[in-house]
PDB file of C-alpha atoms in Angstrom:
ATOM      1  CA  MET A  23     278.765 265.073 106.625  1.00 87.00           C
ATOM      2  CA  THR A  24     279.605 262.449 104.027  1.00 89.00           C
ATOM      3  CA  THR A  25     277.919 259.049 103.980  1.00 91.00           C
ATOM      4  CA  ALA A  26     279.204 255.639 102.911  1.00 90.00           C
ATOM      5  CA  SER A  27     276.837 255.620  99.919  1.00 91.00           C
ATOM      6  CA  LEU A  28     278.194 258.977  98.710  1.00 94.00           C
ATOM      7  CA  LEU A  29     281.740 257.667  99.125  1.00 94.00           C
ATOM      8  CA  ARG A  30     280.911 254.578  97.043  1.00 94.00           C
ATOM      9  CA  ALA A  31     279.628 256.831  94.244  1.00 95.00           C
ATOM     10  CA  GLU A  32     282.747 259.004  94.436  1.00 95.00           C
ATOM     11  CA  LEU A  33     284.981 255.931  94.345  1.00 96.00           C
ATOM     12  CA  ARG A  34     283.225 254.762  91.158  1.00 95.00           C
ATOM     13  CA  GLU A  35     283.799 258.222  89.638  1.00 96.00           C
ATOM     14  CA  LEU A  36     287.497 257.870  90.471  1.00 96.00           C
ATOM     15  CA  GLY A  37     287.612 254.576  88.553  1.00 97.00           C
ATOM     16  CA  VAL A  38     287.407 252.078  91.398  1.00 97.00           C
ATOM     17  CA  GLU A  39     285.749 248.986  89.950  1.00 97.00           C
ATOM     18  CA  LYS A  40     284.477 245.727  91.365  1.00 97.00           C
ATOM     19  CA  GLY A  41     287.085 242.983  91.308  1.00 98.00           C
ATOM     20  CA  MET A  42     290.137 245.213  91.171  1.00 98.00           C
ATOM     21  CA  THR A  43     293.052 245.349  93.586  1.00 99.00           C
ATOM     22  CA  LEU A  44     293.413 248.796  95.128  1.00 98.00           C
ATOM     23  CA  LEU A  45     296.587 249.911  96.915  1.00 98.00           C
ATOM     24  CA  LEU A  46     295.500 252.810  99.097  1.00 97.00           C
ATOM     25  CA  HIS A  47     297.188 255.222 101.468  1.00 96.00           C
ATOM     26  CA  ALA A  48     294.621 257.776 102.586  1.00 93.00           C
ATOM     27  CA  SER A  49     294.030 260.303 105.318  1.00 91.00           C
ATOM     28  CA  LEU A  50     290.636 260.231 107.011  1.00 91.00           C
ATOM     29  CA  ARG A  51     291.187 263.891 107.840  1.00 91.00           C
ATOM     30  CA  SER A  52     291.425 264.641 104.103  1.00 90.00           C
ATOM     31  CA  VAL A  53     288.263 262.653 103.414  1.00 89.00           C
ATOM     32  CA  GLY A  54     286.464 264.792 105.983  1.00 90.00           C
ATOM     33  CA  PRO A  55     283.722 263.835 108.417  1.00 92.00           C
ATOM     34  CA  VAL A  56     281.993 260.593 107.471  1.00 93.00           C
ATOM     35  CA  ARG A  57     278.971 259.217 109.273  1.00 93.00           C
ATOM     36  CA  GLY A  58     280.355 256.075 110.914  1.00 93.00           C
ATOM     37  CA  GLY A  59     284.012 257.198 110.802  1.00 92.00           C
ATOM     38  CA  GLY A  60     286.840 255.028 109.536  1.00 93.00           C
ATOM     39  CA  ARG A  61     284.760 251.864 109.707  1.00 94.00           C
ATOM     40  CA  ALA A  62     282.232 253.418 107.266  1.00 95.00           C
ATOM     41  CA  VAL A  63     285.031 254.488 104.907  1.00 96.00           C
ATOM     42  CA  LEU A  64     286.401 250.950 104.952  1.00 96.00           C
ATOM     43  CA  ARG A  65     282.935 249.519 104.293  1.00 95.00           C
ATOM     44  CA  ALA A  66     282.493 251.897 101.322  1.00 96.00           C
ATOM     45  CA  LEU A  67     285.854 250.827  99.890  1.00 97.00           C
ATOM     46  CA  LEU A  68     285.095 247.131 100.281  1.00 97.00           C
ATOM     47  CA  ASP A  69     281.610 247.579  98.805  1.00 96.00           C
ATOM     48  CA  ALA A  70     283.085 249.451  95.824  1.00 96.00           C
ATOM     49  CA  LEU A  71     285.617 246.645  95.251  1.00 98.00           C
ATOM     50  CA  GLY A  72     283.046 243.894  95.709  1.00 97.00           C
ATOM     51  CA  PRO A  73     283.684 240.365  96.994  1.00 96.00           C
ATOM     52  CA  GLU A  74     286.272 239.644  94.281  1.00 98.00           C
ATOM     53  CA  GLY A  75     288.281 242.828  94.931  1.00 98.00           C
ATOM     54  CA  THR A  76     291.201 243.371  97.276  1.00 99.00           C
ATOM     55  CA  LEU A  77     292.093 246.409  99.361  1.00 99.00           C
ATOM     56  CA  VAL A  78     295.772 246.773 100.282  1.00 99.00           C
ATOM     57  CA  VAL A  79     297.142 249.390 102.693  1.00 98.00           C
ATOM     58  CA  PRO A  80     300.618 250.145 104.044  1.00 98.00           C
ATOM     59  CA  THR A  81     301.032 249.180 107.705  1.00 97.00           C
ATOM     60  CA  PHE A  82     304.624 250.288 108.144  1.00 95.00           C
ATOM     61  CA  THR A  83     306.435 250.117 111.484  1.00 92.00           C
ATOM     62  CA  GLU A  84     309.472 252.294 111.053  1.00 85.00           C
ATOM     63  CA  GLY A  85     310.214 252.637 114.766  1.00 82.00           C
ATOM     64  CA  ASN A  86     311.421 249.077 115.348  1.00 81.00           C
ATOM     65  CA  SER A  87     314.612 249.345 113.326  1.00 83.00           C
ATOM     66  CA  LEU A  88     318.021 250.553 114.411  1.00 85.00           C
ATOM     67  CA  THR A  89     318.552 252.301 111.065  1.00 84.00           C
ATOM     68  CA  SER A  90     315.192 253.921 110.277  1.00 85.00           C
ATOM     69  CA  ARG A  91     314.644 257.680 110.234  1.00 86.00           C
ATOM     70  CA  ALA A  92     312.059 257.288 113.009  1.00 84.00           C
ATOM     71  CA  TYR A  93     314.528 255.432 115.238  1.00 87.00           C
ATOM     72  CA  LEU A  94     317.306 257.924 114.537  1.00 91.00           C
ATOM     73  CA  HIS A  95     314.951 260.809 115.319  1.00 91.00           C
ATOM     74  CA  MET A  96     313.694 259.223 118.554  1.00 89.00           C
ATOM     75  CA  THR A  97     317.188 258.410 119.817  1.00 93.00           C
ATOM     76  CA  ARG A  98     319.291 261.328 118.592  1.00 94.00           C
ATOM     77  CA  ASP A  99     319.480 263.095 121.975  1.00 96.00           C
ATOM     78  CA  LEU A 100     319.767 260.027 124.200  1.00 96.00           C
ATOM     79  CA  THR A 101     322.809 259.295 126.306  1.00 97.00           C
ATOM     80  CA  ARG A 102     324.600 255.994 125.755  1.00 96.00           C
ATOM     81  CA  HIS A 103     322.863 254.532 128.818  1.00 97.00           C
ATOM     82  CA  GLN A 104     319.431 255.751 127.634  1.00 97.00           C
ATOM     83  CA  LEU A 105     320.097 254.381 124.159  1.00 94.00           C
ATOM     84  CA  LEU A 106     320.985 250.939 125.504  1.00 94.00           C
ATOM     85  CA  SER A 107     317.846 250.951 127.651  1.00 95.00           C
ATOM     86  CA  TYR A 108     315.744 252.053 124.677  1.00 92.00           C
ATOM     87  CA  ARG A 109     317.110 249.191 122.563  1.00 92.00           C
ATOM     88  CA  GLU A 110     316.522 246.638 125.331  1.00 92.00           C
ATOM     89  CA  HIS A 111     312.861 247.634 125.570  1.00 91.00           C
ATOM     90  CA  MET A 112     312.205 247.977 121.829  1.00 88.00           C
ATOM     91  CA  GLU A 113     309.234 245.758 121.044  1.00 86.00           C
ATOM     92  CA  PRO A 114     309.828 243.123 118.363  1.00 88.00           C
ATOM     93  CA  PHE A 115     307.609 243.168 115.298  1.00 90.00           C
ATOM     94  CA  CYS A 116     304.637 240.798 115.320  1.00 93.00           C
ATOM     95  CA  ALA A 117     302.499 240.865 112.173  1.00 94.00           C
ATOM     96  CA  ALA A 118     299.400 239.891 114.154  1.00 94.00           C
ATOM     97  CA  SER A 119     299.611 242.528 116.863  1.00 95.00           C
ATOM     98  CA  THR A 120     302.087 245.343 116.188  1.00 95.00           C
ATOM     99  CA  PRO A 121     300.172 248.508 115.270  1.00 95.00           C
ATOM    100  CA  SER A 122     301.259 250.420 112.196  1.00 94.00           C
ATOM    101  CA  GLN A 123     303.128 253.651 112.877  1.00 91.00           C
ATOM    102  CA  GLY A 124     302.203 256.893 111.151  1.00 90.00           C
ATOM    103  CA  MET A 125     300.013 255.215 108.529  1.00 94.00           C
ATOM    104  CA  GLY A 126     296.738 256.605 109.856  1.00 93.00           C
ATOM    105  CA  ARG A 127     293.477 255.325 111.238  1.00 94.00           C
ATOM    106  CA  LEU A 128     292.278 253.725 107.986  1.00 95.00           C
ATOM    107  CA  ALA A 129     295.359 251.485 107.782  1.00 96.00           C
ATOM    108  CA  GLU A 130     294.660 250.365 111.344  1.00 96.00           C
ATOM    109  CA  GLU A 131     290.987 249.735 110.511  1.00 96.00           C
ATOM    110  CA  VAL A 132     292.103 247.381 107.745  1.00 97.00           C
ATOM    111  CA  ARG A 133     294.801 245.719 109.874  1.00 97.00           C
ATOM    112  CA  VAL A 134     292.435 244.853 112.740  1.00 97.00           C
ATOM    113  CA  THR A 135     289.474 243.768 110.609  1.00 97.00           C
ATOM    114  CA  PRO A 136     288.794 240.022 110.908  1.00 97.00           C
ATOM    115  CA  GLY A 137     290.063 238.270 107.791  1.00 97.00           C
ATOM    116  CA  ALA A 138     292.793 240.821 107.062  1.00 98.00           C
ATOM    117  CA  MET A 139     296.184 239.413 106.127  1.00 98.00           C
ATOM    118  CA  ARG A 140     299.405 241.272 106.915  1.00 98.00           C
ATOM    119  CA  SER A 141     302.799 240.682 105.383  1.00 98.00           C
ATOM    120  CA  THR A 142     305.658 239.913 107.734  1.00 95.00           C
ATOM    121  CA  HIS A 143     308.262 242.509 106.789  1.00 92.00           C
ATOM    122  CA  PRO A 144     309.279 244.146 110.089  1.00 89.00           C
ATOM    123  CA  GLN A 145     309.316 247.673 108.639  1.00 90.00           C
ATOM    124  CA  ALA A 146     307.463 247.783 105.338  1.00 93.00           C
ATOM    125  CA  SER A 147     304.452 245.528 105.866  1.00 96.00           C
ATOM    126  CA  PHE A 148     301.117 245.755 104.056  1.00 98.00           C
ATOM    127  CA  ALA A 149     297.687 244.549 105.140  1.00 98.00           C
ATOM    128  CA  ALA A 150     295.032 243.314 102.726  1.00 99.00           C
ATOM    129  CA  LEU A 151     291.345 242.468 102.763  1.00 98.00           C
ATOM    130  CA  GLY A 152     289.613 240.599  99.996  1.00 93.00           C
TER     131      GLY A 152
END
């Protein structure tokens, strides 16, 4: 099982430096088991970037658009009545509370961390810490 300190060392080997801005889309499954889970991975990233660095992650919400691939996939077999009902109940995007869709657990860890800022684009938002 990997530890946060080992992750910090590996991030340095990959060229992550204190003070930089890092745009990251990562799979916790690909990282493998980490003691402390996604929270520990986030802590390792923030420690590697230091207090002057910034971590940015995609927090996309493709399902709340009438033209996105996700919407088209979810509604392709609906009747007209079902489609109208689906549209009526589609939740509006709220940068503060709408979870990301399909971006993974790490993106959600960043999004819900106190101090994180999220852009307001209803489909292609990003969240940042630092």
